Coordinates of C-alpha atoms in Angstrom, one line a residue:
M11 CA 270.7 -69.7 125.2
S12 CA 268.7 -70.0 128.6
L13 CA 266.4 -66.8 129.7
R14 CA 268.7 -67.0 132.9
L15 CA 271.7 -66.7 130.5
R16 CA 270.6 -63.7 128.4
L17 CA 269.4 -61.9 131.5
T18 CA 272.8 -62.1 132.9
L19 CA 274.6 -61.5 129.6
Y20 CA 272.5 -58.4 129.4
Y21 CA 273.2 -57.3 132.8
G22 CA 277.1 -58.0 132.2
L23 CA 277.0 -55.3 129.1
V24 CA 275.3 -53.1 131.1
L25 CA 277.6 -53.7 134.3
G26 CA 280.8 -53.7 132.0
A27 CA 280.0 -50.3 130.2
F28 CA 279.0 -48.7 133.6
L29 CA 282.2 -49.7 135.3
L30 CA 284.3 -48.7 132.5
L31 CA 282.7 -45.2 132.3
S32 CA 283.0 -45.2 136.3
G33 CA 286.8 -46.3 136.1
A34 CA 287.7 -43.3 133.5
V35 CA 285.8 -40.8 135.5
V36 CA 287.4 -42.1 138.7
Y37 CA 291.1 -42.1 137.2
G38 CA 289.9 -38.4 135.7
V39 CA 288.7 -37.0 138.6
F40 CA 292.0 -37.9 140.6
H41 CA 294.4 -37.1 138.1
R42 CA 292.9 -33.3 138.0
A43 CA 292.9 -33.6 141.9
L44 CA 296.7 -34.6 142.2
H45 CA 297.5 -31.6 139.7
Q46 CA 295.5 -29.1 141.5
I47 CA 297.2 -30.3 144.6
L48 CA 300.7 -29.6 143.1
D49 CA 299.5 -26.1 141.5
E50 CA 298.4 -25.0 144.8
S51 CA 301.8 -26.0 146.7
L52 CA 303.7 -24.2 144.1
R53 CA 301.6 -21.1 144.2
E54 CA 301.8 -21.2 148.2
A55 CA 305.7 -21.6 147.8
A56 CA 306.0 -18.6 145.7
A57 CA 303.8 -16.6 148.4
I58 CA 306.1 -17.5 151.2
A59 CA 309.1 -16.5 149.1
V60 CA 307.8 -13.3 148.2
S61 CA 307.1 -12.5 151.8
E62 CA 310.2 -13.3 153.1
L63 CA 312.5 -11.8 150.2
R64 CA 314.2 -9.6 152.9
I65 CA 315.0 -11.9 155.1
R66 CA 317.1 -14.2 152.7
D67 CA 317.5 -16.9 155.2
S68 CA 317.5 -20.4 153.4
G69 CA 317.3 -22.4 156.6
H70 CA 314.2 -20.6 157.7
L71 CA 312.8 -20.4 154.1
Q72 CA 313.2 -23.8 153.7
N73 CA 311.5 -25.1 156.5
R74 CA 308.3 -23.1 155.8
L75 CA 308.4 -24.4 152.1
P76 CA 305.9 -27.6 151.4
G77 CA 308.0 -30.4 149.8
A78 CA 311.0 -30.6 147.8
I79 CA 311.1 -27.0 145.8
A80 CA 313.7 -25.1 144.0
L81 CA 313.2 -21.3 144.0
T82 CA 315.1 -18.8 142.0
V83 CA 314.0 -15.1 142.5
Y84 CA 314.9 -13.2 139.0
D85 CA 315.5 -9.5 138.4
A86 CA 313.4 -7.5 135.9
Q87 CA 316.4 -8.2 133.4
G88 CA 316.3 -12.1 134.1
R89 CA 319.2 -12.4 136.1
P90 CA 319.2 -14.4 139.3
L91 CA 319.5 -12.5 142.1
W92 CA 318.7 -15.5 145.0
Q93 CA 317.8 -18.6 145.0
L94 CA 317.0 -21.9 147.0
G95 CA 318.3 -25.4 145.9
Q96 CA 319.6 -25.9 142.3
P97 CA 316.9 -25.9 139.5
W98 CA 317.0 -29.0 137.4
V99 CA 315.7 -27.6 134.3
E100 CA 315.8 -24.1 132.4
V101 CA 312.4 -22.7 131.8
E102 CA 311.6 -19.5 130.1
L103 CA 310.0 -16.8 132.4
K104 CA 306.8 -16.7 131.7
T105 CA 304.2 -15.8 134.4
G106 CA 302.0 -19.2 135.0
F107 CA 301.9 -22.5 134.9
L108 CA 304.4 -25.1 132.6
S109 CA 305.0 -28.8 132.7
V110 CA 308.6 -29.3 131.5
Q111 CA 310.2 -32.8 131.6
G112 CA 308.4 -34.3 134.2
T113 CA 308.2 -30.9 136.4
R114 CA 305.7 -28.7 137.2
V115 CA 307.1 -25.0 137.2
Y116 CA 305.2 -21.6 138.3
N117 CA 306.5 -18.5 137.7
H118 CA 304.7 -15.4 140.0
P119 CA 305.6 -11.7 139.1
L120 CA 306.9 -9.5 141.7
P121 CA 305.7 -5.8 141.8
G122 CA 309.1 -4.4 140.7
G123 CA 309.2 -6.5 137.5
G124 CA 311.2 -9.5 138.9
V125 CA 309.6 -12.8 138.7
V126 CA 309.6 -15.6 141.3
Q127 CA 310.2 -19.2 139.9
V128 CA 309.1 -22.1 141.7
M129 CA 309.5 -25.8 140.6
R130 CA 308.8 -29.3 141.7
S131 CA 309.2 -32.7 140.4
Q132 CA 305.9 -34.5 139.3
Q133 CA 307.2 -37.6 139.8
E134 CA 305.2 -38.2 143.3
A135 CA 302.0 -37.5 141.5
L136 CA 302.6 -39.5 138.2
S137 CA 303.6 -42.6 140.8
T138 CA 300.4 -42.0 142.5
L139 CA 298.4 -42.0 139.0
D140 CA 300.3 -45.2 137.9
K141 CA 299.2 -47.1 141.1
T142 CA 295.6 -45.7 141.0
Q143 CA 295.7 -47.1 137.1
K144 CA 296.7 -50.5 138.0
T145 CA 294.1 -50.8 140.9
L146 CA 291.5 -49.9 139.0
L147 CA 292.7 -52.3 135.9
M148 CA 292.9 -54.8 138.2
G149 CA 289.9 -54.5 140.7
L150 CA 287.4 -53.6 138.3
P151 CA 287.5 -57.1 136.2
V152 CA 287.1 -58.7 139.8
L153 CA 284.5 -56.4 140.5
F154 CA 282.8 -57.4 137.2
V155 CA 283.1 -61.0 138.0
L156 CA 281.5 -61.1 141.0
A157 CA 278.6 -58.8 140.1
L158 CA 278.0 -61.1 136.8
G159 CA 277.5 -64.4 139.5
M160 CA 275.4 -62.6 141.7
G161 CA 273.5 -61.5 139.0
Y162 CA 272.9 -65.0 137.7
L163 CA 271.8 -66.2 141.0
L164 CA 269.4 -63.4 141.1
A165 CA 268.2 -64.2 137.9
D166 CA 267.9 -67.8 138.7
R167 CA 266.1 -67.2 141.8
S168 CA 263.7 -64.8 140.2
L169 CA 262.9 -67.2 137.5
R170 CA 262.2 -70.4 139.8
P171 CA 258.3 -69.7 139.9
V172 CA 258.4 -69.8 135.9
D173 CA 260.2 -73.3 136.4
Q174 CA 257.4 -74.3 138.6
V175 CA 255.0 -73.1 136.1
T176 CA 257.1 -74.9 133.1
R177 CA 257.2 -78.2 135.2
L178 CA 253.6 -78.2 136.0
A179 CA 252.2 -77.4 132.5
E180 CA 254.7 -80.4 131.5
A181 CA 253.1 -82.8 134.0
I182 CA 249.6 -81.5 132.9
A183 CA 250.1 -82.2 129.5
A184 CA 251.6 -85.8 130.1
S185 CA 249.0 -86.7 132.5
E186 CA 245.8 -84.6 131.8
R187 CA 245.2 -83.8 135.2
Y188 CA 244.1 -80.1 134.6
G189 CA 242.8 -79.5 138.3
Q190 CA 246.5 -79.2 139.4
R191 CA 247.4 -75.6 140.1
V192 CA 250.7 -73.9 140.4
P193 CA 251.9 -72.3 144.0
E194 CA 251.1 -68.9 144.1
S195 CA 254.1 -66.2 144.6
P196 CA 253.3 -64.2 147.7
G197 CA 253.1 -60.4 147.2
Q198 CA 252.0 -58.2 144.0
D199 CA 254.8 -58.5 141.9
E200 CA 255.1 -59.9 138.4
M201 CA 255.7 -63.4 139.4
A202 CA 252.7 -63.1 141.5
R203 CA 250.3 -62.0 139.0
L204 CA 252.0 -64.4 136.4
T205 CA 251.2 -67.5 138.8
R206 CA 247.6 -66.2 139.5
T207 CA 247.0 -65.6 136.0
F208 CA 248.6 -68.9 135.0
N209 CA 246.0 -70.7 137.8
A210 CA 243.0 -68.7 136.4
M211 CA 244.0 -70.0 133.0
L212 CA 244.1 -73.4 134.2
G213 CA 240.8 -73.0 135.7
R214 CA 239.2 -71.7 132.6
L215 CA 240.9 -74.6 130.8
E216 CA 239.5 -77.1 133.2
R217 CA 236.0 -75.9 132.7
T218 CA 236.3 -75.6 128.6
I219 CA 237.6 -79.1 128.6
E220 CA 234.8 -80.4 130.7
R221 CA 232.1 -78.3 128.6
E222 CA 233.8 -80.1 125.9
K223 CA 233.3 -83.3 127.8
A224 CA 229.7 -82.9 128.1
F225 CA 229.0 -82.0 125.0
A226 CA 230.7 -84.8 123.6
L227 CA 228.4 -87.0 126.0
A228 CA 225.1 -85.2 124.7
A229 CA 226.5 -85.4 121.3
A230 CA 227.3 -89.3 121.5
H231 CA 223.7 -89.8 123.6
E232 CA 221.7 -88.0 120.7
L233 CA 223.6 -90.3 118.1
R234 CA 223.1 -93.3 120.1
T235 CA 219.3 -93.3 119.9
P236 CA 218.8 -93.1 116.4
L237 CA 221.6 -95.6 115.7
S238 CA 220.1 -97.7 118.2
L239 CA 216.4 -97.8 116.5
L240 CA 218.0 -98.5 113.0
Q241 CA 219.9 -101.4 114.3
G242 CA 216.9 -102.6 116.2
R243 CA 214.5 -102.1 113.3
A244 CA 217.2 -104.1 110.9
S245 CA 217.5 -106.9 113.0
L246 CA 214.1 -107.4 113.7
S247 CA 213.2 -107.2 110.1
L248 CA 215.3 -109.5 109.1
E249 CA 214.7 -112.1 111.8
R250 CA 212.2 -113.7 109.5
P251 CA 210.2 -113.5 106.1
R252 CA 208.1 -110.7 105.8
T253 CA 205.5 -109.5 103.4
P254 CA 206.6 -106.4 101.0
E255 CA 204.3 -104.4 102.8
Q256 CA 206.1 -104.9 106.4
Y257 CA 209.6 -104.4 104.6
R258 CA 208.2 -101.0 103.1
E259 CA 206.9 -99.9 106.5
A260 CA 210.6 -101.0 108.1
L261 CA 212.2 -99.2 105.7
A262 CA 210.0 -96.2 106.0
E263 CA 210.7 -96.0 109.5
I264 CA 214.4 -96.7 109.0
A265 CA 214.5 -93.5 106.4
R266 CA 212.8 -91.1 108.9
T267 CA 215.4 -92.5 111.6
A268 CA 218.3 -91.5 109.5
E269 CA 216.7 -88.1 108.4
D270 CA 216.6 -87.3 112.1
L271 CA 220.1 -88.5 112.5
A272 CA 221.3 -86.8 109.4
Q273 CA 219.7 -83.6 111.0
V274 CA 221.4 -84.0 114.4
I275 CA 225.2 -84.3 112.6
E276 CA 224.4 -81.5 110.1
A277 CA 223.6 -79.6 113.3
L278 CA 226.8 -80.3 115.0
L279 CA 228.4 -79.0 111.3
L280 CA 226.7 -76.0 111.6
L281 CA 228.1 -75.4 115.5
A282 CA 231.5 -76.4 114.3
R283 CA 231.5 -73.5 111.7
T284 CA 230.1 -71.1 114.3
H285 CA 233.7 -69.4 114.2
V286 CA 234.3 -69.3 110.3
P287 CA 234.0 -65.9 109.2
F288 CA 231.6 -65.5 106.2
E289 CA 230.7 -62.9 103.4
P290 CA 227.0 -61.7 104.2
E291 CA 224.5 -62.4 101.4
P292 CA 220.6 -61.7 101.2
V293 CA 218.5 -64.7 102.8
E294 CA 214.8 -64.4 102.2
L295 CA 213.1 -65.6 105.3
D296 CA 209.7 -66.3 103.8
L297 CA 211.0 -68.4 101.5
L298 CA 213.1 -70.4 104.1
A299 CA 209.8 -70.6 106.1
L300 CA 208.2 -72.3 103.4
E301 CA 210.6 -74.9 103.0
V302 CA 210.1 -75.7 106.8
Q303 CA 206.3 -75.8 106.0
E304 CA 206.6 -78.2 102.9
Q305 CA 208.8 -80.2 104.6
L306 CA 206.2 -80.8 107.6
E307 CA 203.4 -81.3 105.1
G308 CA 203.5 -84.5 105.2
L309 CA 203.8 -85.4 109.0
A310 CA 200.7 -82.8 109.5
K311 CA 198.5 -84.9 106.9
E312 CA 199.6 -87.8 108.9
K313 CA 198.5 -86.2 112.2
Q314 CA 195.4 -84.5 110.4
V315 CA 196.7 -81.1 111.4
R316 CA 196.5 -77.9 109.4
V317 CA 199.7 -75.6 109.0
M318 CA 199.0 -72.1 107.9
L319 CA 201.3 -69.1 107.3
E320 CA 201.6 -65.3 107.1
L321 CA 204.6 -64.2 105.6
E322 CA 205.9 -61.0 104.4
A323 CA 209.1 -61.0 102.2
H324 CA 211.9 -59.3 103.7
P325 CA 215.6 -60.4 103.0
L326 CA 218.3 -59.7 105.1
P327 CA 222.2 -59.9 105.3
G328 CA 223.1 -63.1 107.0
P329 CA 225.1 -66.3 106.0
P330 CA 224.6 -68.8 103.2
P331 CA 221.4 -70.7 104.4
Y332 CA 223.3 -74.0 105.4
P333 CA 221.6 -77.0 105.1
P334 CA 221.3 -77.1 109.2
H335 CA 219.0 -73.8 108.6
R336 CA 216.7 -76.0 106.8
H337 CA 216.7 -78.8 108.7
R338 CA 216.6 -77.9 112.6
Q339 CA 213.5 -76.3 112.4
P340 CA 211.5 -78.9 110.9
A341 CA 212.8 -81.4 113.3
L342 CA 211.6 -79.3 116.2
Q343 CA 208.4 -78.9 114.8
R344 CA 208.1 -82.4 113.7
H345 CA 209.1 -83.4 117.4
Q346 CA 205.8 -81.2 118.5
I347 CA 203.4 -82.4 115.9
R348 CA 204.4 -86.1 116.8
A349 CA 203.8 -85.2 120.6
G350 CA 200.5 -84.2 120.0
G351 CA 200.9 -80.4 121.1
W352 CA 200.7 -77.3 119.5
A353 CA 203.4 -75.8 116.9
G354 CA 204.3 -72.7 116.3
L355 CA 206.1 -71.2 113.2
A356 CA 207.1 -67.4 112.5
A357 CA 209.1 -65.0 110.2
H358 CA 210.4 -61.9 111.9
P359 CA 212.3 -60.0 109.4
A360 CA 213.0 -57.4 111.9
R361 CA 214.7 -59.8 114.5
G362 CA 216.3 -61.5 111.2
G363 CA 215.5 -65.2 111.9
V364 CA 212.8 -67.8 111.5
R365 CA 211.2 -68.7 114.9
G366 CA 209.3 -72.0 115.9
G367 CA 207.5 -73.0 118.9
G368 CA 205.7 -75.9 120.4
G369 CA 203.9 -77.7 123.3
S370 CA 204.7 -77.9 127.2
R371 CA 206.8 -80.8 127.2
R372 CA 210.0 -80.6 129.3
R373 CA 212.7 -80.6 127.3
P374 CA 215.1 -83.9 127.7
G375 CA 218.2 -83.2 129.8
Y376 CA 216.6 -79.8 131.2
P377 CA 216.9 -79.4 134.6
P378 CA 213.0 -80.7 136.3
G379 CA 210.8 -77.4 136.5
A380 CA 211.9 -76.1 133.1
A381 CA 209.1 -76.6 130.8
R382 CA 210.0 -76.9 127.0
A383 CA 209.6 -73.2 125.6
P384 CA 209.0 -72.3 121.9
P385 CA 212.7 -72.9 120.2
A386 CA 214.6 -69.4 119.7
A387 CA 215.0 -67.8 116.4
L388 CA 217.7 -68.8 114.6
P389 CA 219.8 -65.6 113.7
A390 CA 221.3 -64.9 110.5
R391 CA 224.4 -64.5 111.9
R392 CA 226.7 -61.4 111.4
G393 CA 229.4 -61.8 114.2
H394 CA 227.4 -60.9 117.1
P395 CA 224.1 -62.6 118.7
G396 CA 221.0 -60.8 117.8
G397 CA 220.5 -61.4 114.2
A398 CA 221.3 -59.9 111.0
G399 CA 219.4 -57.0 111.2
G400 CA 221.1 -55.1 113.6
R401 CA 221.6 -55.9 117.3
A402 CA 218.1 -57.1 119.2
G403 CA 217.2 -54.6 121.9
P404 CA 219.0 -51.3 122.3
D405 CA 222.2 -50.4 121.0
F406 CA 224.3 -48.0 122.8
G407 CA 227.6 -48.1 120.7
H408 CA 229.4 -45.7 118.9
G409 CA 228.6 -42.9 120.9
H410 CA 224.8 -43.0 119.6
C411 CA 221.6 -42.4 121.8
R412 CA 218.8 -44.9 121.1
A413 CA 215.4 -45.0 123.3
A414 CA 215.1 -48.7 125.0
R415 CA 212.4 -50.8 123.5
G416 CA 210.0 -52.4 125.9
A417 CA 208.7 -56.4 125.6
P418 CA 207.4 -57.1 122.5
P419 CA 203.6 -57.7 122.8
A420 CA 202.1 -61.4 122.3
R421 CA 201.9 -62.8 118.8
E422 CA 203.6 -59.8 117.3
S423 CA 206.6 -58.3 115.7
P424 CA 207.8 -55.6 117.7
R425 CA 209.3 -53.4 115.0
G426 CA 206.9 -54.1 112.5
G427 CA 206.7 -56.9 109.7
A428 CA 205.0 -60.5 109.7
A429 CA 204.7 -62.7 112.6
G430 CA 202.4 -65.8 111.4
P431 CA 201.6 -68.6 113.7
V432 CA 201.1 -72.1 112.5
G433 CA 198.2 -74.2 114.4
A434 CA 199.2 -77.8 114.8
A435 CA 197.1 -79.4 117.5
G436 CA 193.6 -81.0 117.0
G437 CA 192.2 -78.9 119.7
E438 CA 192.9 -75.6 121.9
S439 CA 194.7 -75.7 125.0
A440 CA 195.4 -72.9 127.7
V441 CA 199.0 -71.4 127.5
N442 CA 201.1 -71.5 130.6
P443 CA 204.2 -69.8 131.4
Q444 CA 207.2 -71.6 129.9
I445 CA 211.3 -71.5 131.0
R446 CA 213.8 -71.1 128.8
P447 CA 217.1 -70.2 128.2
V448 CA 217.9 -66.3 128.1
L449 CA 218.9 -64.9 124.7
P450 CA 220.5 -61.4 123.7
A451 CA 217.3 -60.5 122.2
D452 CA 215.3 -60.3 125.8
F453 CA 217.5 -57.3 127.1
A454 CA 214.9 -54.8 126.9
A455 CA 211.8 -57.5 128.2
L456 CA 214.4 -58.2 130.9
T457 CA 215.0 -54.5 131.5
E458 CA 211.1 -53.7 132.0
V459 CA 210.8 -56.5 134.4
A460 CA 214.2 -55.6 136.5
Y461 CA 212.7 -51.7 136.4
A462 CA 209.2 -53.0 137.7
T463 CA 210.2 -54.6 140.5
G464 CA 213.7 -53.1 141.1
F465 CA 212.5 -51.1 144.8
F466 CA 211.8 -54.0 146.8
G467 CA 209.1 -55.2 144.3
R468 CA 208.3 -51.9 143.1
S469 CA 209.0 -49.9 140.6
A470 CA 212.4 -48.4 140.5
E471 CA 211.5 -45.2 139.1
V472 CA 211.1 -43.9 142.9
Y473 CA 215.4 -43.5 143.0
F474 CA 216.4 -44.1 139.4
P475 CA 214.6 -42.5 136.6
A476 CA 217.2 -43.4 134.0
K477 CA 215.8 -46.4 133.1
V478 CA 218.1 -47.3 130.0
L479 CA 221.1 -46.8 132.4
F480 CA 219.7 -48.9 135.0
G481 CA 219.3 -51.8 132.3
E482 CA 222.9 -51.3 131.3
L483 CA 224.1 -51.6 134.8
W484 CA 221.9 -54.2 136.2
V485 CA 220.9 -56.1 132.8
R486 CA 223.4 -56.2 130.4
P487 CA 226.3 -57.6 132.2
Y488 CA 224.3 -60.8 132.7
L489 CA 223.8 -60.9 128.8
G490 CA 227.6 -61.0 127.8
P491 CA 230.7 -63.2 128.6
A492 CA 230.4 -62.7 132.4
G493 CA 226.8 -64.2 132.5
G494 CA 225.9 -68.0 132.1
C495 CA 222.7 -70.1 132.7
G496 CA 220.4 -67.3 132.6
L497 CA 216.7 -68.4 132.3
V498 CA 213.3 -66.7 131.8
L499 CA 209.5 -67.3 132.3
E500 CA 207.8 -66.5 129.2
E501 CA 203.7 -66.6 128.3
E502 CA 202.8 -65.8 124.8
G503 CA 206.2 -64.1 123.9
Q504 CA 206.2 -61.8 127.1
I505 CA 208.9 -62.4 129.9
L506 CA 207.3 -62.5 133.3
G507 CA 210.5 -63.3 135.1
Y508 CA 213.9 -64.3 135.4
V509 CA 216.8 -65.5 137.1
L510 CA 220.2 -64.1 135.7
G511 CA 223.6 -64.5 137.0
A512 CA 227.7 -63.9 136.6
Q513 CA 230.1 -66.8 136.6
D514 CA 233.1 -65.0 135.9
P515 CA 233.7 -62.0 138.6
I516 CA 236.8 -60.6 136.3
A517 CA 234.7 -60.7 133.1
Y518 CA 231.9 -59.0 135.3
R519 CA 234.2 -56.3 136.6
W520 CA 235.4 -55.9 133.3
Y521 CA 232.3 -55.2 131.9
F522 CA 232.1 -52.0 133.7
L523 CA 235.8 -50.5 133.2
R524 CA 235.4 -51.2 129.3
G525 CA 231.7 -49.3 129.6
L526 CA 232.3 -46.4 132.0
P527 CA 233.5 -44.3 129.1
R528 CA 230.9 -45.1 126.7
W529 CA 228.3 -44.1 129.8
L530 CA 229.9 -40.7 130.6
R531 CA 230.1 -39.9 126.8
Q532 CA 226.6 -40.6 126.2
A533 CA 225.5 -39.0 129.5
A534 CA 227.1 -35.6 128.5
Q535 CA 224.7 -36.2 125.3
G536 CA 221.8 -36.6 127.3
C537 CA 221.2 -40.3 126.5
Y538 CA 219.6 -40.7 129.9
P539 CA 216.9 -38.7 131.2
G540 CA 216.4 -38.4 135.2
L541 CA 220.3 -39.1 135.4
G542 CA 220.3 -36.2 138.4
T543 CA 218.3 -38.1 140.6
S544 CA 220.2 -41.4 139.5
L545 CA 223.4 -40.1 140.2
R546 CA 222.6 -39.7 143.6
F547 CA 221.6 -43.4 144.0
L548 CA 224.7 -44.4 142.6
L549 CA 226.9 -42.1 144.6
R550 CA 225.1 -43.5 147.7
A551 CA 225.9 -46.9 146.8
L552 CA 229.7 -45.7 146.8
R553 CA 229.2 -44.2 150.4
Y554 CA 227.5 -47.3 151.5
P555 CA 229.2 -50.2 149.5
S556 CA 227.8 -53.9 149.7
K557 CA 229.9 -56.9 151.0
A558 CA 230.4 -60.2 149.3
A559 CA 231.9 -63.7 150.2
P560 CA 235.1 -64.8 149.2
E561 CA 234.9 -65.5 145.2
G562 CA 237.3 -68.2 145.4
L563 CA 234.3 -70.2 147.3
F564 CA 231.3 -68.7 145.8
P565 CA 232.6 -67.2 142.6
A566 CA 229.2 -66.9 141.0
H567 CA 226.4 -64.7 142.3
L568 CA 222.4 -64.7 141.1
H569 CA 219.3 -62.2 140.4
L570 CA 215.7 -63.8 140.8
N571 CA 212.7 -61.2 139.5
L572 CA 209.1 -62.2 139.2
L573 CA 206.0 -60.0 137.8
G574 CA 203.7 -59.5 140.6
G575 CA 201.1 -62.1 138.7
V576 CA 203.4 -65.0 139.1
R577 CA 204.3 -64.9 142.3
G578 CA 203.4 -67.3 144.8
Q579 CA 202.6 -70.1 142.3
G580 CA 206.3 -71.8 142.9
W581 CA 208.0 -70.4 139.5
G582 CA 210.3 -68.9 141.6
E583 CA 211.5 -71.8 142.7
R584 CA 211.6 -73.9 139.6
L585 CA 213.6 -70.9 137.8
L586 CA 216.2 -71.0 141.2
R587 CA 216.4 -74.8 140.8
A588 CA 216.8 -74.4 137.4
H589 CA 219.7 -72.2 137.3
L590 CA 221.2 -74.3 140.4
T591 CA 221.5 -77.1 138.5
C592 CA 223.3 -75.5 135.7
L593 CA 225.9 -74.0 137.8
Q594 CA 226.6 -77.4 139.3
Q595 CA 227.0 -78.8 135.6
R596 CA 229.4 -76.1 134.8
G597 CA 231.6 -77.3 137.8
L598 CA 231.1 -74.0 140.1
P599 CA 232.1 -74.3 143.6
G600 CA 229.5 -71.8 145.0
V601 CA 226.9 -69.4 144.4
Q602 CA 226.1 -66.1 146.1
L603 CA 223.3 -63.4 146.7
S604 CA 222.5 -60.2 148.0
T605 CA 219.1 -59.3 149.7
T606 CA 217.6 -57.3 152.2
E607 CA 215.2 -58.4 155.4
E608 CA 212.7 -56.8 153.4
N609 CA 212.6 -59.6 151.0
R610 CA 210.8 -62.4 153.6
A611 CA 209.0 -64.4 150.9
A612 CA 212.5 -64.9 148.6
L613 CA 214.3 -65.3 151.8
G614 CA 212.2 -68.2 152.9
L615 CA 212.7 -69.6 149.1
Y616 CA 216.8 -69.1 149.3
H617 CA 216.7 -71.1 153.0
K618 CA 214.2 -73.8 151.5
L619 CA 217.0 -74.5 148.9
G620 CA 220.2 -74.5 151.0
F621 CA 221.4 -71.2 151.0
R622 CA 222.8 -69.9 154.6
E623 CA 223.6 -66.5 155.8
Y624 CA 227.5 -65.6 155.2
T625 CA 227.0 -62.0 156.7
R626 CA 224.5 -59.0 157.6
W627 CA 225.0 -55.3 158.0
T628 CA 222.8 -52.3 158.8
S629 CA 222.7 -49.9 155.8
L630 CA 221.7 -46.4 155.3
L631 CA 221.8 -46.9 151.4
W632 CA 217.9 -46.6 151.4
A633 CA 217.0 -44.0 153.9
P634 CA 216.4 -41.4 151.4
W635 CA 213.4 -43.3 150.0
L636 CA 212.3 -45.5 152.7
G637 CA 213.1 -43.1 155.8
R638 CA 214.9 -45.9 157.6
A639 CA 218.0 -48.0 157.9
V640 CA 217.8 -51.2 155.9
V641 CA 219.3 -55.0 157.1
H642 CA 221.2 -56.2 153.9
L643 CA 222.2 -60.0 154.0
I644 CA 224.8 -62.2 151.6
L645 CA 223.5 -65.7 151.2
V646 CA 225.7 -68.3 149.9
L647 CA 225.1 -71.8 148.7
P648 CA 228.1 -74.2 148.0
L649 CA 227.4 -76.4 144.9

């Protein structure tokens, strides 16, 4: 049964019950009203008879009595003294109203003990009630059928957008053209919300499919290279007879290529397992690092380098050590050793992972200007990023207060434990800043950079002393579902700058709605020192709100921050170009940012990269701290 018919059936059941109840009420009220009118006429006739007893003029009295009435006056002994008309029923002289054989009788007592009896036929009232009953029995079904038809038409009209959504979904499933959208219904009703939500779902589905296609293309490229090497080496070896040594060399090269291919495949399998739940078990990170070292020994001897480790045993709960945990790190370090650069390996028990590092060659496939950074930690996954030993960086969940930790010092574990570098280069070279993707574990270091530059390049402590809350409001949103394509500039473990952005405006707003109760609860617990002065800025931000470009054209927005020591060296442009390239690859139509005329150096960079001014306005937001108004700008860049 279709939804239209079900809605019409439910509507018909409710309407039928309502009409039956209404008919019964109307009939009851009409019945009571007719009897009240009849009784009032009898009471009026008795009153007139009492007032005219001395006259006893039948003609005169008949003219004054309402309707066809028989009236009889009885004395105290019940003998008739005078009458008007012939009574057609005999009724006892009992005071009040009586109904006898279709006749309504009223006995009115006289002061001397007699009774005035007035009677009138109920036939007229009963006939009227009968006509009313027939009218209701015939009219209500007709009204019910008409209302049922109108209800079906209204249901059909209301569900037409649903039919459009259904037909479009069927067309998309048949043609696989995921760029189509449903015509949005006007207004703010349920259908309008349904069509907007469905279009948003189609947009996310399209982006997901495009990412999967890009991933499949990248995986095919990674697999094609070792397969081509295998085929080429085997064909070359079989072209003509060769010496046993040449065959052994060819087989060794084929074995190494096959090993690289197996590592790529196992890494893909590991990625496929990320959604599968697991039971945590102890993982010895030092033993895992030793296995990595043993697998690198052969190549290290071949390249005449020495591998050194300083580790401390520290078991952590995590997933079983699947083969990709043992293969990915040697593959990364092997690449660095072959490239002739430096390679690093460290086990951080407090972070719950093994971390590797390498030279400064650019990552294949990564946007130009983004140097290859030391590979990120391989966390012992626990259902969320950040490692098995707890969430990396400060955790403000469950109503507890924890102080934000600063950025970890170079070559040192920020919470204790062992961190041992592995030297893998014949000579020493200067360490340069490197660009890498942002990680959730970078939250504390990113907060330090954002806070140090949050007031026109200076510390935000001037207007927002609550540093912990500052990070929760202006850093953490970009490390969750709303963020993407974030990059950091790092040198020897120290983050010197970053570019962060949000790609999903709905997820970005949802972060603040979801976090507001927690922030209020923690503020009441005193978790945010300096909250009073900080609230002044937040209230002024509500009073002088910022503006924005249309999110349909420019859904993404970004923030670029660099510490003073690396400004003016081109790192901001490299970060920004890499970030914009990532946004383009994800299919976003445009990006916007908010800045001020005070930021003249960055304005030059933005205009150089193609940003144009969308709007500007003068705001008094910063007047208490600058002593003057500031011109704000919204810059946009179509991608």
